PDB file of C-alpha atoms in Angstrom:
ATOM      1  CA  MET A 277     -31.138  18.518  86.530  1.00 41.00           C
ATOM      2  CA  SER A 278     -31.528  14.740  84.772  1.00 43.00           C
ATOM      3  CA  LEU A 279     -32.675  12.010  86.476  1.00 43.00           C
ATOM      4  CA  PRO A 280     -29.856   8.821  87.841  1.00 43.00           C
ATOM      5  CA  SER A 281     -29.262   6.366  86.105  1.00 42.00           C
ATOM      6  CA  PHE A 282     -31.209   3.470  87.081  1.00 39.00           C
ATOM      7  CA  SER A 283     -28.143   1.312  87.978  1.00 43.00           C
ATOM      8  CA  LEU A 284     -27.520   4.121  90.819  1.00 43.00           C
ATOM      9  CA  LEU A 285     -30.779   3.358  92.131  1.00 43.00           C
ATOM     10  CA  PRO A 286     -30.131   0.157  94.956  1.00 48.00           C
ATOM     11  CA  SER A 287     -26.954   2.291  96.472  1.00 50.00           C
ATOM     12  CA  LEU A 288     -29.399   5.485  96.730  1.00 44.00           C
ATOM     13  CA  LEU A 289     -32.761   3.837  97.497  1.00 46.00           C
ATOM     14  CA  LEU A 290     -30.617   2.337 101.340  1.00 51.00           C
ATOM     15  CA  CYS A 291     -29.500   5.543 101.113  1.00 49.00           C
ATOM     16  CA  LEU A 292     -32.615   7.374 101.223  1.00 44.00           C
ATOM     17  CA  PHE A 293     -33.929   4.306 103.976  1.00 49.00           C
ATOM     18  CA  ALA A 294     -30.378   5.579 106.050  1.00 54.00           C
ATOM     19  CA  LEU A 295     -31.976   8.724 106.287  1.00 52.00           C
ATOM     20  CA  PHE A 296     -35.810   8.663 107.066  1.00 50.00           C
ATOM     21  CA  SER A 297     -37.514   6.622 109.546  1.00 50.00           C
ATOM     22  CA  THR A 298     -39.604   3.048 107.535  1.00 46.00           C
ATOM     23  CA  THR A 299     -42.736   5.441 107.049  1.00 42.00           C
ATOM     24  CA  LYS A 300     -41.486   8.414 105.497  1.00 46.00           C
ATOM     25  CA  PHE A 301     -39.081   5.463 103.600  1.00 43.00           C
ATOM     26  CA  VAL A 302     -42.291   3.445 102.016  1.00 40.00           C
ATOM     27  CA  PHE A 303     -44.115   7.196 101.530  1.00 40.00           C
ATOM     28  CA  LEU A 304     -41.249   8.295  99.563  1.00 45.00           C
ATOM     29  CA  ILE A 305     -40.704   4.540  97.544  1.00 41.00           C
ATOM     30  CA  LEU A 306     -44.936   4.910  96.891  1.00 38.00           C
ATOM     31  CA  PHE A 307     -43.854   8.587  95.611  1.00 42.00           C
ATOM     32  CA  LEU A 308     -41.258   7.499  93.383  1.00 44.00           C
ATOM     33  CA  LYS A 309     -43.553   5.034  92.090  1.00 40.00           C
ATOM     34  CA  HIS A 310     -45.867   6.719  90.830  1.00 41.00           C
ATOM     35  CA  PHE A 311     -42.722   9.570  89.248  1.00 44.00           C
ATOM     36  CA  LEU A 312     -40.802   7.191  87.177  1.00 47.00           C
ATOM     37  CA  PHE A 313     -43.119   4.178  86.505  1.00 44.00           C
ATOM     38  CA  PRO A 314     -46.454   5.781  86.409  1.00 53.00           C
ATOM     39  CA  ASP A 315     -49.733   4.271  85.692  1.00 65.00           C
ATOM     40  CA  GLY A 316     -51.332   5.409  83.115  1.00 80.00           C
ATOM     41  CA  GLU A 317     -50.388   8.370  80.355  1.00 94.00           C
ATOM     42  CA  GLN A 318     -49.599  11.601  81.372  1.00 97.00           C
ATOM     43  CA  LEU A 319     -51.639  14.820  79.038  1.00 98.00           C
ATOM     44  CA  ILE A 320     -50.219  18.100  79.912  1.00 98.00           C
ATOM     45  CA  LEU A 321     -51.814  20.524  78.394  1.00 99.00           C
ATOM     46  CA  VAL A 322     -49.814  24.333  77.322  1.00 99.00           C
ATOM     47  CA  ASN A 323     -51.389  27.575  76.786  1.00 99.00           C
ATOM     48  CA  ASN A 324     -49.374  29.917  74.277  1.00 98.00           C
ATOM     49  CA  CYS A 325     -52.421  31.672  73.053  1.00 98.00           C
ATOM     50  CA  ASN A 326     -52.516  35.420  74.057  1.00 97.00           C
ATOM     51  CA  GLU A 327     -55.513  35.273  76.534  1.00 97.00           C
ATOM     52  CA  SER A 328     -57.788  32.331  78.787  1.00 98.00           C
ATOM     53  CA  VAL A 329     -59.059  29.054  77.312  1.00 99.00           C
ATOM     54  CA  TRP A 330     -60.895  26.527  79.033  1.00 99.00           C
ATOM     55  CA  PRO A 331     -60.331  23.184  77.621  1.00 99.00           C
ATOM     56  CA  GLY A 332     -63.535  20.768  77.413  1.00 98.00           C
ATOM     57  CA  VAL A 333     -62.726  17.067  78.185  1.00 98.00           C
ATOM     58  CA  LEU A 334     -64.733  14.549  77.090  1.00 97.00           C
ATOM     59  CA  GLY A 335     -64.320  10.511  78.119  1.00 96.00           C
ATOM     60  CA  GLY A 336     -65.050   8.083  75.208  1.00 93.00           C
ATOM     61  CA  ALA A 337     -67.944   5.133  75.737  1.00 91.00           C
ATOM     62  CA  GLY A 338     -66.848   3.506  78.879  1.00 89.00           C
ATOM     63  CA  HIS A 339     -64.407   6.079  80.179  1.00 95.00           C
ATOM     64  CA  SER A 340     -63.239   8.338  82.550  1.00 94.00           C
ATOM     65  CA  THR A 341     -63.832  12.414  82.170  1.00 95.00           C
ATOM     66  CA  PRO A 342     -61.275  14.137  83.607  1.00 94.00           C
ATOM     67  CA  LYS A 343     -61.116  16.978  85.334  1.00 95.00           C
ATOM     68  CA  ASP A 344     -64.634  17.093  85.662  1.00 95.00           C
ATOM     69  CA  GLY A 345     -64.133  17.960  82.355  1.00 96.00           C
ATOM     70  CA  GLY A 346     -63.462  21.253  82.014  1.00 97.00           C
ATOM     71  CA  PHE A 347     -61.106  24.136  83.530  1.00 98.00           C
ATOM     72  CA  HIS A 348     -59.639  27.670  83.176  1.00 98.00           C
ATOM     73  CA  LEU A 349     -56.182  27.525  82.016  1.00 99.00           C
ATOM     74  CA  GLY A 350     -54.788  31.097  81.848  1.00 98.00           C
ATOM     75  CA  SER A 351     -52.519  32.885  78.633  1.00 98.00           C
ATOM     76  CA  GLY A 352     -49.479  30.316  79.627  1.00 98.00           C
ATOM     77  CA  GLU A 353     -50.388  28.541  82.116  1.00 98.00           C
ATOM     78  CA  GLU A 354     -49.843  24.643  82.200  1.00 98.00           C
ATOM     79  CA  VAL A 355     -51.684  21.848  83.722  1.00 98.00           C
ATOM     80  CA  VAL A 356     -51.232  17.867  83.908  1.00 98.00           C
ATOM     81  CA  ILE A 357     -54.007  15.173  83.905  1.00 98.00           C
ATOM     82  CA  ASP A 358     -53.840  11.751  84.837  1.00 97.00           C
ATOM     83  CA  VAL A 359     -55.195   9.198  82.082  1.00 96.00           C
ATOM     84  CA  PRO A 360     -55.445   5.366  82.756  1.00 95.00           C
ATOM     85  CA  ASP A 361     -54.267   3.080  80.657  1.00 94.00           C
ATOM     86  CA  LYS A 362     -56.918   2.277  77.671  1.00 95.00           C
ATOM     87  CA  TRP A 363     -58.471   5.780  77.728  1.00 97.00           C
ATOM     88  CA  SER A 364     -60.028   7.307  75.298  1.00 97.00           C
ATOM     89  CA  GLY A 365     -61.579  10.503  75.167  1.00 97.00           C
ATOM     90  CA  ARG A 366     -61.294  14.538  72.963  1.00 98.00           C
ATOM     91  CA  ILE A 367     -60.031  17.653  73.924  1.00 98.00           C
ATOM     92  CA  TRP A 368     -61.567  20.856  72.900  1.00 99.00           C
ATOM     93  CA  GLY A 369     -60.235  24.685  73.836  1.00 99.00           C
ATOM     94  CA  ARG A 370     -63.433  26.876  74.400  1.00 99.00           C
ATOM     95  CA  GLN A 371     -62.858  30.324  74.055  1.00 98.00           C
ATOM     96  CA  GLY A 372     -65.036  33.574  75.227  1.00 97.00           C
ATOM     97  CA  CYS A 373     -66.326  32.212  78.266  1.00 98.00           C
ATOM     98  CA  SER A 374     -67.782  34.284  81.435  1.00 98.00           C
ATOM     99  CA  PHE A 375     -68.962  31.573  84.306  1.00 98.00           C
ATOM    100  CA  ASP A 376     -70.493  32.756  87.562  1.00 97.00           C
ATOM    101  CA  GLY A 377     -69.305  31.633  90.874  1.00 95.00           C
ATOM    102  CA  ASN A 378     -71.674  28.250  90.108  1.00 96.00           C
ATOM    103  CA  GLY A 379     -69.636  27.473  87.067  1.00 96.00           C
ATOM    104  CA  LYS A 380     -72.387  28.642  84.726  1.00 97.00           C
ATOM    105  CA  GLY A 381     -72.622  30.637  82.337  1.00 98.00           C
ATOM    106  CA  SER A 382     -71.275  30.425  77.986  1.00 98.00           C
ATOM    107  CA  CYS A 383     -68.599  30.199  76.099  1.00 98.00           C
ATOM    108  CA  GLU A 384     -67.940  31.830  71.720  1.00 97.00           C
ATOM    109  CA  THR A 385     -67.238  29.206  70.875  1.00 98.00           C
ATOM    110  CA  GLY A 386     -67.127  25.213  71.645  1.00 98.00           C
ATOM    111  CA  ASP A 387     -69.520  25.763  74.691  1.00 98.00           C
ATOM    112  CA  CYS A 388     -70.504  22.701  76.549  1.00 98.00           C
ATOM    113  CA  SER A 389     -73.696  23.663  77.783  1.00 97.00           C
ATOM    114  CA  GLY A 390     -73.188  26.577  79.577  1.00 98.00           C
ATOM    115  CA  LEU A 391     -71.385  24.483  81.647  1.00 98.00           C
ATOM    116  CA  LEU A 392     -67.499  25.774  82.883  1.00 98.00           C
ATOM    117  CA  ARG A 393     -66.940  21.881  84.262  1.00 98.00           C
ATOM    118  CA  CYS A 394     -68.176  20.182  80.950  1.00 97.00           C
ATOM    119  CA  GLN A 395     -69.135  16.794  83.226  1.00 93.00           C
ATOM    120  CA  GLY A 396     -70.074  14.289  80.570  1.00 93.00           C
ATOM    121  CA  VAL A 397     -71.005  16.708  77.720  1.00 97.00           C
ATOM    122  CA  GLY A 398     -69.272  17.451  74.236  1.00 96.00           C
ATOM    123  CA  GLY A 399     -68.894  20.582  72.734  1.00 97.00           C
ATOM    124  CA  ALA A 400     -70.101  22.282  70.787  1.00 97.00           C
ATOM    125  CA  PRO A 401     -69.281  22.912  67.062  1.00 97.00           C
ATOM    126  CA  PRO A 402     -67.060  24.487  65.662  1.00 97.00           C
ATOM    127  CA  ALA A 403     -64.448  24.110  68.158  1.00 98.00           C
ATOM    128  CA  THR A 404     -60.662  22.210  67.342  1.00 98.00           C
ATOM    129  CA  MET A 405     -60.975  18.426  68.364  1.00 98.00           C
ATOM    130  CA  VAL A 406     -58.087  16.938  69.541  1.00 98.00           C
ATOM    131  CA  GLU A 407     -58.861  13.200  69.169  1.00 98.00           C
ATOM    132  CA  MET A 408     -56.867  10.130  70.677  1.00 98.00           C
ATOM    133  CA  THR A 409     -57.166   6.121  71.280  1.00 97.00           C
ATOM    134  CA  LEU A 410     -54.170   5.091  73.865  1.00 96.00           C
ATOM    135  CA  GLY A 411     -52.773   1.966  74.391  1.00 94.00           C
ATOM    136  CA  SER A 412     -51.466   0.159  78.073  1.00 89.00           C
ATOM    137  CA  SER A 413     -47.979  -0.603  80.008  1.00 80.00           C
ATOM    138  CA  THR A 414     -48.248  -4.534  78.368  1.00 83.00           C
ATOM    139  CA  SER A 415     -49.645  -2.568  75.285  1.00 84.00           C
ATOM    140  CA  PRO A 416     -48.319   0.737  74.484  1.00 86.00           C
ATOM    141  CA  LEU A 417     -49.296   1.932  70.987  1.00 94.00           C
ATOM    142  CA  HIS A 418     -51.592   5.201  71.278  1.00 96.00           C
ATOM    143  CA  PHE A 419     -53.176   6.385  68.879  1.00 97.00           C
ATOM    144  CA  TYR A 420     -54.148  10.336  68.430  1.00 98.00           C
ATOM    145  CA  ASP A 421     -55.218  12.933  66.060  1.00 97.00           C
ATOM    146  CA  VAL A 422     -56.414  17.147  65.702  1.00 98.00           C
ATOM    147  CA  SER A 423     -59.476  17.157  63.216  1.00 97.00           C
ATOM    148  CA  LEU A 424     -60.924  20.156  61.949  1.00 96.00           C
ATOM    149  CA  VAL A 425     -63.807  17.266  61.036  1.00 94.00           C
ATOM    150  CA  ASP A 426     -66.234  19.186  63.733  1.00 93.00           C
ATOM    151  CA  GLY A 427     -64.905  23.301  62.096  1.00 97.00           C
ATOM    152  CA  PHE A 428     -61.872  25.127  64.050  1.00 98.00           C
ATOM    153  CA  ASN A 429     -61.736  27.793  66.359  1.00 98.00           C
ATOM    154  CA  LEU A 430     -58.698  27.542  67.666  1.00 98.00           C
ATOM    155  CA  PRO A 431     -54.646  26.523  66.773  1.00 98.00           C
ATOM    156  CA  VAL A 432     -53.455  22.977  68.819  1.00 99.00           C
ATOM    157  CA  SER A 433     -51.171  20.843  68.745  1.00 98.00           C
ATOM    158  CA  MET A 434     -50.629  17.362  70.273  1.00 98.00           C
ATOM    159  CA  ALA A 435     -46.569  15.701  70.356  1.00 97.00           C
ATOM    160  CA  PRO A 436     -45.161  12.855  71.909  1.00 97.00           C
ATOM    161  CA  VAL A 437     -42.886  13.458  75.320  1.00 95.00           C
ATOM    162  CA  GLY A 438     -39.869  11.381  73.187  1.00 88.00           C
ATOM    163  CA  GLY A 439     -40.887   7.961  72.003  1.00 82.00           C
ATOM    164  CA  GLY A 440     -38.902   6.808  69.227  1.00 80.00           C
ATOM    165  CA  ILE A 441     -39.031   7.123  65.825  1.00 81.00           C
ATOM    166  CA  GLY A 442     -42.062   7.147  63.566  1.00 82.00           C
ATOM    167  CA  CYS A 443     -44.127   9.595  66.613  1.00 93.00           C
ATOM    168  CA  GLY A 444     -45.611  12.141  64.573  1.00 93.00           C
ATOM    169  CA  VAL A 445     -47.213  15.263  65.565  1.00 96.00           C
ATOM    170  CA  ALA A 446     -51.048  15.971  65.518  1.00 97.00           C
ATOM    171  CA  SER A 447     -51.548  19.790  64.733  1.00 97.00           C
ATOM    172  CA  CYS A 448     -53.008  22.699  62.929  1.00 98.00           C
ATOM    173  CA  GLU A 449     -50.696  25.436  63.839  1.00 97.00           C
ATOM    174  CA  VAL A 450     -52.741  28.168  60.958  1.00 96.00           C
ATOM    175  CA  ASP A 451     -55.719  30.244  62.074  1.00 97.00           C
ATOM    176  CA  LEU A 452     -58.034  29.203  59.982  1.00 96.00           C
ATOM    177  CA  ASN A 453     -60.010  31.788  60.642  1.00 97.00           C
ATOM    178  CA  ILE A 454     -58.453  33.898  58.648  1.00 95.00           C
ATOM    179  CA  CYS A 455     -58.545  32.241  55.213  1.00 93.00           C
ATOM    180  CA  CYS A 456     -62.126  30.854  56.387  1.00 95.00           C
ATOM    181  CA  PRO A 457     -64.970  31.405  53.269  1.00 94.00           C
ATOM    182  CA  SER A 458     -68.284  33.763  53.798  1.00 94.00           C
ATOM    183  CA  ALA A 459     -70.138  31.358  54.395  1.00 93.00           C
ATOM    184  CA  LEU A 460     -68.535  29.045  57.430  1.00 96.00           C
ATOM    185  CA  GLU A 461     -68.287  31.899  59.461  1.00 97.00           C
ATOM    186  CA  VAL A 462     -69.277  31.857  62.918  1.00 97.00           C
ATOM    187  CA  LYS A 463     -68.984  35.500  64.309  1.00 96.00           C
ATOM    188  CA  SER A 464     -69.343  36.992  67.964  1.00 94.00           C
ATOM    189  CA  GLY A 465     -69.560  40.657  68.344  1.00 91.00           C
ATOM    190  CA  GLY A 466     -68.283  41.268  64.521  1.00 93.00           C
ATOM    191  CA  LYS A 467     -65.374  39.471  65.051  1.00 94.00           C
ATOM    192  CA  ILE A 468     -65.567  35.671  63.701  1.00 97.00           C
ATOM    193  CA  VAL A 469     -64.600  32.827  66.473  1.00 97.00           C
ATOM    194  CA  GLY A 470     -64.984  29.760  64.357  1.00 98.00           C
ATOM    195  CA  CYS A 471     -65.257  28.390  60.766  1.00 98.00           C
ATOM    196  CA  LYS A 472     -67.100  25.402  60.176  1.00 96.00           C
ATOM    197  CA  SER A 473     -67.043  22.550  58.483  1.00 95.00           C
ATOM    198  CA  ALA A 474     -68.799  21.970  54.975  1.00 92.00           C
ATOM    199  CA  CYS A 475     -70.679  19.312  57.147  1.00 92.00           C
ATOM    200  CA  LEU A 476     -71.783  21.222  59.648  1.00 94.00           C
ATOM    201  CA  ALA A 477     -72.302  23.811  57.224  1.00 92.00           C
ATOM    202  CA  MET A 478     -74.514  22.033  54.037  1.00 92.00           C
ATOM    203  CA  GLN A 479     -75.990  19.357  56.799  1.00 91.00           C
ATOM    204  CA  SER A 480     -75.595  16.877  54.407  1.00 92.00           C
ATOM    205  CA  ALA A 481     -75.302  13.156  54.301  1.00 94.00           C
ATOM    206  CA  LYS A 482     -72.583  14.015  51.037  1.00 92.00           C
ATOM    207  CA  TYR A 483     -70.750  15.954  53.273  1.00 92.00           C
ATOM    208  CA  CYS A 484     -71.151  14.805  56.364  1.00 94.00           C
ATOM    209  CA  CYS A 485     -70.307  10.991  55.256  1.00 94.00           C
ATOM    210  CA  THR A 486     -73.522   9.469  56.510  1.00 95.00           C
ATOM    211  CA  GLY A 487     -75.558   7.126  55.021  1.00 95.00           C
ATOM    212  CA  ASP A 488     -74.666   6.315  51.726  1.00 94.00           C
ATOM    213  CA  TYR A 489     -71.687   8.226  52.033  1.00 95.00           C
ATOM    214  CA  ALA A 490     -70.630   6.903  54.834  1.00 95.00           C
ATOM    215  CA  ASN A 491     -67.431   5.396  53.563  1.00 94.00           C
ATOM    216  CA  PRO A 492     -64.640   6.390  52.063  1.00 92.00           C
ATOM    217  CA  LYS A 493     -64.929   5.238  48.285  1.00 92.00           C
ATOM    218  CA  THR A 494     -67.846   6.958  47.850  1.00 94.00           C
ATOM    219  CA  CYS A 495     -67.070   9.748  50.575  1.00 92.00           C
ATOM    220  CA  LYS A 496     -64.999  12.177  49.157  1.00 92.00           C
ATOM    221  CA  PRO A 497     -62.898  15.226  49.905  1.00 92.00           C
ATOM    222  CA  THR A 498     -64.873  18.547  49.299  1.00 89.00           C
ATOM    223  CA  LEU A 499     -63.575  22.179  48.079  1.00 91.00           C
ATOM    224  CA  PHE A 500     -63.344  22.847  51.269  1.00 90.00           C
ATOM    225  CA  ALA A 501     -61.963  20.089  52.724  1.00 92.00           C
ATOM    226  CA  HIS A 502     -59.428  20.537  50.370  1.00 93.00           C
ATOM    227  CA  LEU A 503     -59.349  24.196  51.719  1.00 91.00           C
ATOM    228  CA  PHE A 504     -58.353  22.584  55.082  1.00 93.00           C
ATOM    229  CA  LYS A 505     -55.523  20.338  54.349  1.00 95.00           C
ATOM    230  CA  ALA A 506     -53.885  22.756  52.093  1.00 94.00           C
ATOM    231  CA  VAL A 507     -53.384  25.368  55.446  1.00 94.00           C
ATOM    232  CA  CYS A 508     -53.317  22.601  57.657  1.00 96.00           C
ATOM    233  CA  PRO A 509     -51.892  18.883  56.044  1.00 95.00           C
ATOM    234  CA  LYS A 510     -51.488  17.703  59.816  1.00 95.00           C
ATOM    235  CA  ALA A 511     -55.797  17.700  60.707  1.00 96.00           C
ATOM    236  CA  TYR A 512     -58.726  15.683  59.564  1.00 94.00           C
ATOM    237  CA  SER A 513     -60.342  17.292  56.564  1.00 93.00           C
ATOM    238  CA  TYR A 514     -62.975  15.447  56.458  1.00 90.00           C
ATOM    239  CA  ALA A 515     -64.428  11.987  57.886  1.00 91.00           C
ATOM    240  CA  PHE A 516     -62.215   9.675  55.946  1.00 92.00           C
ATOM    241  CA  ASP A 517     -59.102  11.184  55.854  1.00 88.00           C
ATOM    242  CA  ASP A 518     -56.583   8.412  58.232  1.00 82.00           C
ATOM    243  CA  SER A 519     -53.718   8.169  55.984  1.00 80.00           C
ATOM    244  CA  SER A 520     -51.515  11.730  56.550  1.00 82.00           C
ATOM    245  CA  SER A 521     -53.859  13.053  60.044  1.00 91.00           C
ATOM    246  CA  LEU A 522     -54.342   9.891  62.064  1.00 94.00           C
ATOM    247  CA  ASN A 523     -50.481   9.446  64.386  1.00 96.00           C
ATOM    248  CA  LYS A 524     -49.409   6.771  66.528  1.00 95.00           C
ATOM    249  CA  CYS A 525     -46.785   6.321  69.036  1.00 96.00           C
ATOM    250  CA  ARG A 526     -45.522   4.779  72.080  1.00 94.00           C
ATOM    251  CA  ALA A 527     -44.823   7.818  74.460  1.00 95.00           C
ATOM    252  CA  SER A 528     -46.508   7.676  77.764  1.00 94.00           C
ATOM    253  CA  ARG A 529     -46.313  11.262  77.885  1.00 96.00           C
ATOM    254  CA  TYR A 530     -47.770  13.814  75.360  1.00 98.00           C
ATOM    255  CA  VAL A 531     -48.204  17.829  74.890  1.00 98.00           C
ATOM    256  CA  ILE A 532     -51.281  19.334  73.975  1.00 99.00           C
ATOM    257  CA  THR A 533     -50.595  22.723  72.624  1.00 99.00           C
ATOM    258  CA  PHE A 534     -53.289  25.940  72.558  1.00 99.00           C
ATOM    259  CA  CYS A 535     -52.062  28.044  69.737  1.00 98.00           C
ATOM    260  CA  PRO A 536     -48.467  26.369  69.042  1.00 98.00           C
ATOM    261  CA  PRO A 537     -45.323  28.366  68.063  1.00 93.00           C
ATOM    262  CA  LYS A 538     -45.547  28.082  64.109  1.00 80.00           C
TER     263      LYS A 538
END
């Protein structure tokens, strides 16, 4: 059912005032304000995988970490995360996790120091990362991407809800583990659960775009980066892959899907 047009809101509010007591009416107005004119942005996390995923959330320097940094998301489930204006951070999916009643345990991929709630701890690579730097209500231009710079563990996408022309979808929709070169494979129980980036595997400035290679003129994509880009053209394959990987949009809501439909 669609929302009533804004031209009808005055009449609707008068009707509601007649039906409810003053206290209840004020509460209802506050609820409608939050629903129709929400402060900040919303991230809708959807688990389309056939198994559970444990999303990890990490706010950038000086930014809050929603949901205490991590939680369980069963197959087919979704959760809405409200983030404030100008929020910056990253989200990733953890797989093969097991935690005790105190929220301590481990994950096969994306582990954050063995904690269910990462609480400021980043995910161990390899892990497919969703990164974003959001604007504000007065300057609502949001930047976001999916990055394979820290390697790959599961397919993921970030898509705006509305936003107008020019809003792109950041994604790596294919299971890179299937075609991961043997030198980059990460296995658990004989199964490939992750694929390292060249930086993670080689641990050198040339592959990590650091030191003398910390600029796009000297740091070029490796053979492995070309492979990642061919399979996932909408994701960062190496540090300076901005032109075809960084998206921007004015939408206030975004859907982040683990194992998005192809």
